[in-house]
CSV table of C-alpha atoms and ligand atoms in Angstrom, one decimal:
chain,number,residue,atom,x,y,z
P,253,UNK,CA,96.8,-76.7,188.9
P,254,UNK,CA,94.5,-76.4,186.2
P,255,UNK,CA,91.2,-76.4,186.0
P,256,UNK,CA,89.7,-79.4,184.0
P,257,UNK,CA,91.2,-82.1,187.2
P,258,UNK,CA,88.8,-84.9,187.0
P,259,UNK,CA,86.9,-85.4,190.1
P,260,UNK,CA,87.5,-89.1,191.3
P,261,UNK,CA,84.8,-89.4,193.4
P,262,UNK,CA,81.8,-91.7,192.0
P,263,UNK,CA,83.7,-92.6,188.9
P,264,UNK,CA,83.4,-96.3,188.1
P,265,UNK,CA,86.3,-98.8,188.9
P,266,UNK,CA,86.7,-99.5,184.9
P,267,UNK,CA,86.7,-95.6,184.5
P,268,UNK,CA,89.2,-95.3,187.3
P,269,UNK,CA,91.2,-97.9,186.5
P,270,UNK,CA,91.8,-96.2,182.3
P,271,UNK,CA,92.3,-92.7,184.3
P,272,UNK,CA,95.6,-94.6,186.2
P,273,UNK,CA,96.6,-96.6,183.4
P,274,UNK,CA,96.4,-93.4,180.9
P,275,UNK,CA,97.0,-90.2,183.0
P,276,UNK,CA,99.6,-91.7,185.2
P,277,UNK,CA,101.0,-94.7,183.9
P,278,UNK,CA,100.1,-96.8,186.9
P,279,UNK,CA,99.0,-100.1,186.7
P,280,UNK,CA,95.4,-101.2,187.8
P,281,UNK,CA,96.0,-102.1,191.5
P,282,UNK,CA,96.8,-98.4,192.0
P,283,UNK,CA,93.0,-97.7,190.9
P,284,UNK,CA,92.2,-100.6,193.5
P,285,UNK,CA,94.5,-98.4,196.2
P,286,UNK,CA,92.8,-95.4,195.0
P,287,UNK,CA,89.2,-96.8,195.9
P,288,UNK,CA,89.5,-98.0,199.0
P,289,UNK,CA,91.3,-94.8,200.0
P,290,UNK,CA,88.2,-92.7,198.7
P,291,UNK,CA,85.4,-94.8,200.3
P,292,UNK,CA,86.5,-97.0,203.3
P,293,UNK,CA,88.8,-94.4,204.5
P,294,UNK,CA,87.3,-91.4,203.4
P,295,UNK,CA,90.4,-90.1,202.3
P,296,UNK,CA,89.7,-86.2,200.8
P,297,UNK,CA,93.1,-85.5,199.8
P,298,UNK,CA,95.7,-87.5,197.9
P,299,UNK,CA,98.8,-86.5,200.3
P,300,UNK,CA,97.3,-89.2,203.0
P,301,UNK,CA,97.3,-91.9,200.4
P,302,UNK,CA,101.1,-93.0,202.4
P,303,UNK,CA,100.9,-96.7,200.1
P,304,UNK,CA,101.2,-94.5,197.0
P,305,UNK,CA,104.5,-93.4,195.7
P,306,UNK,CA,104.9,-89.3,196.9
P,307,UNK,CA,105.8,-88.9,193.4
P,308,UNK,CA,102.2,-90.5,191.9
P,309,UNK,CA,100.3,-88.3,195.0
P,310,UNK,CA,102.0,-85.7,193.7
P,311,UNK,CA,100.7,-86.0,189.9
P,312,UNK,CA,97.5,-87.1,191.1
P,313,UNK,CA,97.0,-83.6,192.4
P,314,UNK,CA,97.8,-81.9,189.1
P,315,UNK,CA,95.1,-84.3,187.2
P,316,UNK,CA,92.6,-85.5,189.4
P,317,UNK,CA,90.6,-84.4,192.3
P,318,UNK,CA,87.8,-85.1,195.5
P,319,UNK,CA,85.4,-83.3,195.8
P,320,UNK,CA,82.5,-83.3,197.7
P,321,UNK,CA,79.1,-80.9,198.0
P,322,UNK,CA,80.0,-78.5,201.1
P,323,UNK,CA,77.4,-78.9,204.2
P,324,UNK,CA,75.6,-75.6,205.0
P,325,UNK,CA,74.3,-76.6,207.7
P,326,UNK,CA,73.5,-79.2,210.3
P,327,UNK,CA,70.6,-80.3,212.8
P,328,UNK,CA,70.7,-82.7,215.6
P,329,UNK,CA,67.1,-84.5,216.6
P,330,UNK,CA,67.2,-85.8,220.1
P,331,UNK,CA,66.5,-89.0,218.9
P,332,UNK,CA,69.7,-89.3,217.1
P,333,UNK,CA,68.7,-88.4,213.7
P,334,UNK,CA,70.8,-86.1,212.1
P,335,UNK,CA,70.5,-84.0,209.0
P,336,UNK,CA,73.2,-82.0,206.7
P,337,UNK,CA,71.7,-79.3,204.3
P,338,UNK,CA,74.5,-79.5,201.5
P,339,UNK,CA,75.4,-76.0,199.1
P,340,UNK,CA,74.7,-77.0,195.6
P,341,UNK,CA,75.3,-73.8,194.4
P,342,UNK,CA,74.8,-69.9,195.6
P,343,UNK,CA,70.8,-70.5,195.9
P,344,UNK,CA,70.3,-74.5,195.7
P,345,UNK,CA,70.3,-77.0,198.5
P,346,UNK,CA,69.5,-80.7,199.4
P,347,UNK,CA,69.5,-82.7,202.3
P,348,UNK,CA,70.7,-86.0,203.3
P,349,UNK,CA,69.1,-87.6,206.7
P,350,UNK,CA,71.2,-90.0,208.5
P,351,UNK,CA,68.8,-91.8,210.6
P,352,UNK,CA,70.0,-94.5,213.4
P,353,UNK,CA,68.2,-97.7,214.6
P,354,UNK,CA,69.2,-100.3,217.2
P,355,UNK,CA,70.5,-102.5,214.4
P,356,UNK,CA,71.6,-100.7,211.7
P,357,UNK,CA,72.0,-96.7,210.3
P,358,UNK,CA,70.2,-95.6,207.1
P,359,UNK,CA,71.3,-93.0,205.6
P,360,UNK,CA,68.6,-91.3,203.3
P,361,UNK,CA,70.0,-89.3,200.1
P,362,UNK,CA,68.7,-87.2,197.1
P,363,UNK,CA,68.9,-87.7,194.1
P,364,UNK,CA,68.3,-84.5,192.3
P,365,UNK,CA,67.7,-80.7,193.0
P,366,UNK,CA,64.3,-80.6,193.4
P,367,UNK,CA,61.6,-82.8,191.6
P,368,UNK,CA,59.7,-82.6,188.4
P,369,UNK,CA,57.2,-85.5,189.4
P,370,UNK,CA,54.7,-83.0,191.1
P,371,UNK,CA,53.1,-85.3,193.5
P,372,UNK,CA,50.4,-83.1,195.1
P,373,UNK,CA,51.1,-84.6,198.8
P,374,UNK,CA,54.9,-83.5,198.5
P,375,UNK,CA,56.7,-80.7,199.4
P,376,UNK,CA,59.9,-81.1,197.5
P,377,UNK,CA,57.5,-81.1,194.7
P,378,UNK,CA,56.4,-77.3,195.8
P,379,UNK,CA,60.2,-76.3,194.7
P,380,UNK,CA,59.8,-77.2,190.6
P,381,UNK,CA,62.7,-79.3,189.8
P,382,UNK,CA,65.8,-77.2,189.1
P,383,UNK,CA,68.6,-80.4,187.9
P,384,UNK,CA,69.8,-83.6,188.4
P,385,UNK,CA,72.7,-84.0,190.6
P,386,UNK,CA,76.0,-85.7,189.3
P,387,UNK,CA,77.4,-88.8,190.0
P,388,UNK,CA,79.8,-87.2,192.4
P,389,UNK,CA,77.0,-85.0,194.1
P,390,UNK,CA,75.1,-88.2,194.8
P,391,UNK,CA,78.0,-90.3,196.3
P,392,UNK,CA,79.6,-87.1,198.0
P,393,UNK,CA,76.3,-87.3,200.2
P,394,UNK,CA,77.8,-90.7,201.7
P,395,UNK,CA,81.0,-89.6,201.6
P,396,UNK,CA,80.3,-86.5,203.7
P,397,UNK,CA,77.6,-88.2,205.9
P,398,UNK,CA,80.8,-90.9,206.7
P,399,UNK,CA,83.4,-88.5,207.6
P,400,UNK,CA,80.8,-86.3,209.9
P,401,UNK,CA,79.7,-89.8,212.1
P,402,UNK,CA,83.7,-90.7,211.9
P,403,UNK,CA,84.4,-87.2,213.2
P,404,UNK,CA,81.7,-87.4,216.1
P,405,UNK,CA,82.1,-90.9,217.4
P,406,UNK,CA,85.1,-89.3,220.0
P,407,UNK,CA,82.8,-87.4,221.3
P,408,UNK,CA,81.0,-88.1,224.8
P,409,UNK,CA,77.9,-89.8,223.6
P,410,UNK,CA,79.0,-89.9,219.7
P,411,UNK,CA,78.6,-94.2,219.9
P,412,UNK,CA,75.4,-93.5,221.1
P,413,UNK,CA,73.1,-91.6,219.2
P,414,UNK,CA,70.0,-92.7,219.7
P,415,UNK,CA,70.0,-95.7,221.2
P,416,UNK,CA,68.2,-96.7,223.9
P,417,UNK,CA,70.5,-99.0,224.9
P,418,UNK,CA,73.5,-97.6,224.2
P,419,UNK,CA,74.5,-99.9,221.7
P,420,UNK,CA,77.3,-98.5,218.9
P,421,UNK,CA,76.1,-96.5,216.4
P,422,UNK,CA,77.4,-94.3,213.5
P,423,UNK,CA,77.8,-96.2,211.0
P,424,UNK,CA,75.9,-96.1,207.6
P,425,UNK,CA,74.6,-99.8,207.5
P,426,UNK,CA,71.5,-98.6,204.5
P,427,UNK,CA,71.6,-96.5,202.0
P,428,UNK,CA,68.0,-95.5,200.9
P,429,UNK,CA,67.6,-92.9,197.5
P,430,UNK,CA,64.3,-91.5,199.3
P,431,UNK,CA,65.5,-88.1,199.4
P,432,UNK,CA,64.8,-85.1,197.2
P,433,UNK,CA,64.2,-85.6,193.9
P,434,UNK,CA,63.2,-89.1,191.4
P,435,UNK,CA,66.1,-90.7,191.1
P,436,UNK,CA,64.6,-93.0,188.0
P,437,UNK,CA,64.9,-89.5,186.0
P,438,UNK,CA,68.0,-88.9,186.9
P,439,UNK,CA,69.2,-93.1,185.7
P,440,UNK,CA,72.3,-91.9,183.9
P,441,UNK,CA,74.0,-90.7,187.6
P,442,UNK,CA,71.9,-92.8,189.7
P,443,UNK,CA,73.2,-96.1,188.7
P,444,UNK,CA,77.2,-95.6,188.5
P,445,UNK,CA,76.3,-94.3,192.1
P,446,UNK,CA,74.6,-97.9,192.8
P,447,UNK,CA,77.5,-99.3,191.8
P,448,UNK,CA,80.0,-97.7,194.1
P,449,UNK,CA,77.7,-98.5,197.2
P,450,UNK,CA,78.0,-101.7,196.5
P,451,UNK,CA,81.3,-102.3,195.6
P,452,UNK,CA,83.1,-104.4,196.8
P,453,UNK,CA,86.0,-101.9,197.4
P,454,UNK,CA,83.5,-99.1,197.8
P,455,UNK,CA,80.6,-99.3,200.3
P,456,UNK,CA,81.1,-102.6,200.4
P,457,UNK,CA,76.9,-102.5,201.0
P,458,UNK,CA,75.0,-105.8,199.9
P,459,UNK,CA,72.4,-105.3,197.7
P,460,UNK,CA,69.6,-105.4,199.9
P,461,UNK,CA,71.1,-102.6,201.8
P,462,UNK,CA,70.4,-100.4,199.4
P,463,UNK,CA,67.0,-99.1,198.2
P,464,UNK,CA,66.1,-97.2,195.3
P,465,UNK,CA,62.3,-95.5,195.6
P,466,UNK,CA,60.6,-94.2,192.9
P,467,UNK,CA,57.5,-92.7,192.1
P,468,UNK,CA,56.8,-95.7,189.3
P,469,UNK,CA,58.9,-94.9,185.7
P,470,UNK,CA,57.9,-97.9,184.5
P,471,UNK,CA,60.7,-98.4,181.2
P,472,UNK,CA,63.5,-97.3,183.4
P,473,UNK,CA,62.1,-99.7,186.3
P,474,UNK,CA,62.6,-102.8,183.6
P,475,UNK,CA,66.0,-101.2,182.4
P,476,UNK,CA,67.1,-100.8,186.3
P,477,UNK,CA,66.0,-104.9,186.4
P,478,UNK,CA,68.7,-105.7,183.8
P,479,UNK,CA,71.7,-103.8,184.9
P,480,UNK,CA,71.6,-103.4,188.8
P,481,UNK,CA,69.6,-105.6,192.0
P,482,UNK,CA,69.1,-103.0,194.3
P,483,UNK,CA,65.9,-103.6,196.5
P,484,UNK,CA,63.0,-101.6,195.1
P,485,UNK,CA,60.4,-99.3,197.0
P,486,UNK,CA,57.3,-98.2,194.9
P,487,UNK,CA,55.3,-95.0,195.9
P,488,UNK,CA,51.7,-96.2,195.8
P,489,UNK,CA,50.1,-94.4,197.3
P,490,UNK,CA,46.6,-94.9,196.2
P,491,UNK,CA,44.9,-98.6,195.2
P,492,UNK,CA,43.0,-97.1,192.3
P,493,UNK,CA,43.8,-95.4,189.1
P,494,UNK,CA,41.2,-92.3,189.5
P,495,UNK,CA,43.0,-91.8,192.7
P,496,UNK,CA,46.6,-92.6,191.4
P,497,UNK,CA,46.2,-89.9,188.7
P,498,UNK,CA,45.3,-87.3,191.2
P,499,UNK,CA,48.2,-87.8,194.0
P,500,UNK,CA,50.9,-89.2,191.3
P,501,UNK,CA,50.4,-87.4,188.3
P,502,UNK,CA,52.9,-90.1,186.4
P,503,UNK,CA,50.3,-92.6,186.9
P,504,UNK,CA,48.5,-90.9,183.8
P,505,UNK,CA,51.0,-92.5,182.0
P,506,UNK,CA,51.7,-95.3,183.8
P,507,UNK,CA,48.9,-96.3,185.4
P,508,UNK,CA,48.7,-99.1,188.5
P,509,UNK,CA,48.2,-102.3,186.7
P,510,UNK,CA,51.7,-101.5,184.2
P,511,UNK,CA,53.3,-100.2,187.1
P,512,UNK,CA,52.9,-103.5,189.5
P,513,UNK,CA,54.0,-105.7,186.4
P,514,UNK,CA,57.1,-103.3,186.4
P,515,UNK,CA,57.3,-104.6,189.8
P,516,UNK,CA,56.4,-108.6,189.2
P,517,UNK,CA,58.8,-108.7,187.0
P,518,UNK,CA,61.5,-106.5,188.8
P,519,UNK,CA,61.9,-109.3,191.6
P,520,UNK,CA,61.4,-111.8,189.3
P,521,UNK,CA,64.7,-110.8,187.3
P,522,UNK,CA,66.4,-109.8,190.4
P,523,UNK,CA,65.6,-113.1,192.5
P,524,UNK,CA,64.8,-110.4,195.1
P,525,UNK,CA,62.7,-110.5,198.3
P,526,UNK,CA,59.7,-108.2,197.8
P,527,UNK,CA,58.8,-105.0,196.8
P,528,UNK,CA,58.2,-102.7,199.5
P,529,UNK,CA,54.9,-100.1,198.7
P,530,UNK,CA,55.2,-97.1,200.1
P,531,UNK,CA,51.7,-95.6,201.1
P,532,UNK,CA,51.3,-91.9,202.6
P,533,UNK,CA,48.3,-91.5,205.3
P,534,UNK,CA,45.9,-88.9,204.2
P,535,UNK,CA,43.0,-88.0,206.1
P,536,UNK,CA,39.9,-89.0,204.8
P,537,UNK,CA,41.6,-89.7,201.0
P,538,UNK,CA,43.2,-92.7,200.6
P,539,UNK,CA,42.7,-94.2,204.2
P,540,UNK,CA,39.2,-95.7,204.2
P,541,UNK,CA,38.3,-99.4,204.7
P,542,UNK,CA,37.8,-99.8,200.7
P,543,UNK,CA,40.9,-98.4,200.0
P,544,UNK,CA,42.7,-100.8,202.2
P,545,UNK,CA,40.7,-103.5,200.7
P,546,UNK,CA,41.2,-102.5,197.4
P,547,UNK,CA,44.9,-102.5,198.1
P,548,UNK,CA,44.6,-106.6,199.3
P,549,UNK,CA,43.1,-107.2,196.1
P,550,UNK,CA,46.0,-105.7,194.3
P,551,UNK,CA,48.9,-107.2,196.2
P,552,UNK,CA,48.1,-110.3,197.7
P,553,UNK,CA,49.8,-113.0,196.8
P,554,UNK,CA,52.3,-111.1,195.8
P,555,UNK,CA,55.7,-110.4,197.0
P,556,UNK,CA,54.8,-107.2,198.3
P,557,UNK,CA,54.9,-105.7,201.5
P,558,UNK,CA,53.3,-102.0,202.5
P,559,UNK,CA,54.7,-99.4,204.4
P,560,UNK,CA,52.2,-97.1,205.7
P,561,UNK,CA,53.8,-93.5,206.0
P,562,UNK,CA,51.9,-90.8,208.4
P,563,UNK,CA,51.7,-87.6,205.8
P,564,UNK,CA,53.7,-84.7,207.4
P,565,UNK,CA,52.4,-81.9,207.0
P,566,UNK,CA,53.9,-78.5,205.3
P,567,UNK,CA,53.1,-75.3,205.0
P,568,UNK,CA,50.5,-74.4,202.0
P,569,UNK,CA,49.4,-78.2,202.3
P,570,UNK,CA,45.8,-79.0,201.7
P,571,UNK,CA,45.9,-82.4,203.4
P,572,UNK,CA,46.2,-83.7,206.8
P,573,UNK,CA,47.5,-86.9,208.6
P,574,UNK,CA,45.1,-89.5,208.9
P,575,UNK,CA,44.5,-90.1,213.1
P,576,UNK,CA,47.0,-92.4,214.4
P,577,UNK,CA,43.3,-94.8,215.2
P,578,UNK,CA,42.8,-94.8,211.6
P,579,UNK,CA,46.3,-95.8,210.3
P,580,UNK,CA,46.3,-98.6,212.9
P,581,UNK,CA,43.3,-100.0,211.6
P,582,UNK,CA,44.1,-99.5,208.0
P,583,UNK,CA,47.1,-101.4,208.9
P,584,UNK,CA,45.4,-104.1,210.6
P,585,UNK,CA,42.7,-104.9,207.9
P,586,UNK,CA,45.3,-105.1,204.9
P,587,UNK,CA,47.2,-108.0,207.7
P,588,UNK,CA,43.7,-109.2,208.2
P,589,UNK,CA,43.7,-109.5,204.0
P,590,UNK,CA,47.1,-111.6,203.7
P,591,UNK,CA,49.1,-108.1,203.2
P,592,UNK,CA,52.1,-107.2,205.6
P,593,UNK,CA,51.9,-103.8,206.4
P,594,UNK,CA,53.5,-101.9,208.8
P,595,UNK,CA,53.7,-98.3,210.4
P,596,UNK,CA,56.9,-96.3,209.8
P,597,UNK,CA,57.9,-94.5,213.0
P,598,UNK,CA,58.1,-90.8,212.3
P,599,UNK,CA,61.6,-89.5,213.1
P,600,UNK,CA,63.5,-86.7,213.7
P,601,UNK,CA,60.7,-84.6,214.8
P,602,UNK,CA,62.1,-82.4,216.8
P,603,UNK,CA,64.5,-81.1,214.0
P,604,UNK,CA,61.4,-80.4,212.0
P,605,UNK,CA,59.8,-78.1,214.4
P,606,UNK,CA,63.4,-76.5,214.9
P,607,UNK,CA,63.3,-75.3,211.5
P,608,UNK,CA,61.9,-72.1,211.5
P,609,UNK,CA,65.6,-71.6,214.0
P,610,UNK,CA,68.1,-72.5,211.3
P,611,UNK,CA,67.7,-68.6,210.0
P,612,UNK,CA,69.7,-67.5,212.7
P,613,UNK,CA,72.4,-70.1,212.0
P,614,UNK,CA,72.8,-69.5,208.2
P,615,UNK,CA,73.6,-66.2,206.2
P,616,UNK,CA,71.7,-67.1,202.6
P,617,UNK,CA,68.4,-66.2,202.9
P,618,UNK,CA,67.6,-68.1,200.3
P,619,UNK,CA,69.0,-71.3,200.8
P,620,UNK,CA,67.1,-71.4,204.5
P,621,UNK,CA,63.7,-71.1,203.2
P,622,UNK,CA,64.8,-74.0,200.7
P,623,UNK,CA,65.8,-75.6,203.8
P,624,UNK,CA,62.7,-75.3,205.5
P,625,UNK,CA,60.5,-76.3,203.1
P,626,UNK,CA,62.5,-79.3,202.2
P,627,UNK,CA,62.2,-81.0,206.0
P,628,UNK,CA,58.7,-82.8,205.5
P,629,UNK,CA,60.2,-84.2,202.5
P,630,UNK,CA,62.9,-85.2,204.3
P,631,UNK,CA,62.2,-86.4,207.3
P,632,UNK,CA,58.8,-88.4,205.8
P,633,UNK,CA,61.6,-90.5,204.0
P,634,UNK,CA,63.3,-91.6,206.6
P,635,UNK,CA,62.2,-94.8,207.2
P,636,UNK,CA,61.8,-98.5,205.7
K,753,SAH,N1,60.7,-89.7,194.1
K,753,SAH,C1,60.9,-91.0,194.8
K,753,SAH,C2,61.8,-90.8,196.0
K,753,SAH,C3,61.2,-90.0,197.1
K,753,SAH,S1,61.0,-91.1,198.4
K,753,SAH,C4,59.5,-91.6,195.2
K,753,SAH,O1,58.5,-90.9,194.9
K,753,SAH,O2,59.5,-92.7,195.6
K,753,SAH,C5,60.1,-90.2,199.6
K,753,SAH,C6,58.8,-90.9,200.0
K,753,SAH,O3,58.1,-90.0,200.9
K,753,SAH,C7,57.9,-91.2,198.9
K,753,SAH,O4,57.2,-92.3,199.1
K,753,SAH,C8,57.0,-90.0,198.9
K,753,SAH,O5,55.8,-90.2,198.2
K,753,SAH,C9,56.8,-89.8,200.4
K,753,SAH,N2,56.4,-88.4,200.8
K,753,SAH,C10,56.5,-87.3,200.1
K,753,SAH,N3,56.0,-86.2,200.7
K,753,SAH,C11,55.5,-86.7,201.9
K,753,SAH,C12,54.8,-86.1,203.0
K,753,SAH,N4,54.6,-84.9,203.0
K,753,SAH,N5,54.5,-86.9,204.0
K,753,SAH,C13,54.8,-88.3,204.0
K,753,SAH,N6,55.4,-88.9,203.0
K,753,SAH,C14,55.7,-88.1,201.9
């Protein structure tokens, strides 16, 4: 077999579809078989394609490929959440968080190795930013998290992860890119990715289903509003420029009142819902009465809705998490002010403070502190 296969996985339908026709000689509806094979059944290996001729499996397998990040490790919160550190290479690793709910499953994905955007509340950030995944990388995460709740829903209490009341579970209903990384810096793999999760022979996800975050690249924000309809999350953060600059250091260059008519006109193009603001709970930062009313005066009006996230807390943080009192009320004046905001439930917390354990359970030293030290970021993205 030689060496230059091409790796199926994430490629676009159209690029799919010339691969068949050129490579094999097959006509487009074998790229159409090929698809659904790949996403809805997960299907790592052409020889369980049975619809396909054995002779076209069989070239397949000399040209082409599936291949998917392998999973280092796993953890198991007793609240269902689970969480695969994935090899990127000998010393790399990222993590994808599946995360279940009563009425639906988000799975939470990265979207690069590391992050270059240096927010000083985040841990990823700590790491430096070390590359951008491909295409295959990103979807692979889905693709991976799939086959593991597939795999698990045989066992005793697989269906029920999580769920109070016992309700099925284990499938991936959301797709959120709030892992590692900024996945507006990485656009060129992002986007074919997008597309794939909401395919309609892929993912099959609707659009609001799927939720790109970002830390506020304004051009790319109004290049995402032309060519894909995603639902957007903004990381605000702060409702103040001086304040902006110092906890998002891309505000410097896109300050708040460019960014929010990135947003404006985002939904306007997209005919979408409402941007939804992502705002971390520091202690005695960005959670005082002003700031909240500050905030109202910004996005009232407006189709905007704020999540309030509780700051986790890493090691070599200088912040802490506002009091569980404060949030509340924070929450309550910005409601009080004509802005929905809510609380997002901390999950997975148990897995957090299991970290230190995964050394035991993992031979490269290397990729376990990486593990470690990625978890806050992780697990504060876990939510919308
Ligand atoms: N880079 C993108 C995607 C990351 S999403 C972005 O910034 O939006 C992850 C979310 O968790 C972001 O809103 C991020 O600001 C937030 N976050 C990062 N570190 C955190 C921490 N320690 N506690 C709580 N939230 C945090």
């Amino acid at each position: 077999m030689s060496e230059d296969r091409v790796n199926l996985l994430g490629l676009p339908r159209s690029e799919l579809t010339a691969f068949v026709a050129e490579r094999l000689g097959a006509k487009p509806f074998r790229a159409r078989q090929l698809i659904k094979w790949i996403y809805r059944r997960g299907a790592g290996d052409f020889s369980v394609m049975t619809d396909l001729a054995q002779d076209l499996r069989a070239r397949l397998a000399e040209v082409a490929k599936i291949t998917v990040p392998e999973i280092v490790a796993e953890q198991r919160s007793s609240d269902g959440t689970r969480k695969w550190m994935l090899r990127m290479d000998a010393v790399q690793g990222i993590e994808t968080v599946y995360i279940p709910e009563p009425d639906r499953g988000t799975l939470c994905i990265s979207s690069q190795v590391g992050c270059a955007m240096d927010c000083s509340f985040c841990a990823t950030a700590q790491q430096g930013f070390n590359r951008n995944l491909s295409v295959a990388e990103i979807v692979g995460q889905v693709w991976l998290a799939h086959r593991e709740l597939e795999a698990s829903a045989d066992e005793p209490d697989g269906r029920t992860d999580g769920r109070p009341d016992g309700s099925p579970s284990g499938r991936i209903t959301n797709i959120v890119l709030m892992g590692m990384g900024e996945p507006l810096a990485n656009y060129r793999n992002v986007v074919p990715a997008l597309r794939v999760f909401t395919d309609d022979l892929g993912y099959d996800l609707s659009r609001r289903r799927v939720t790109l975050s970002t830390s506020g690249l304004v051009p790319q924000m109004y290049k995402l509003a032309e060519e894909c309809n995603v639902a957007l999350a903004v990381s605000l953060h702060a409702p103040n420029d001086a304040l902006r600059d110092e906890l998002v250091p891309i505000n410097r260059k896109h300050p708040i009142d460019e960014l929010l008519a990135a947003c404006w006109h985002y939904i306007d193009k997209q005919n979408g819902r409402s941007v939804t603001f992502e705002y971390v709970m520091l202690d005695g930062i960005n959670d005082k009465p002003e700031h909240a009313r500050q905030l109202a005066r910004l996005l009232r009006g407006r189709p905007a809705k704020l999540n309030l996230i509780p700051f986790n807390v890493f090691p070599g943080t200088r912040y802490r998490r506002s009091p569980a009192a404060t949030i509340v009320r924070f929450r309550d004046l910005l409601n009080e002010n004509g802005v929905i905001a809510t609380i997002r439930r901390t999950r997975g917390d148990d897995i957090d403070a299991a970290c230190g354990q995964l050394a035991g359970q993992v031979t490269d030293r290397t990729l376990v502190r990486l593990g470690s030290r990625l978890t806050a970021a992780a697990r504060s993205s876990v939510e919308v």
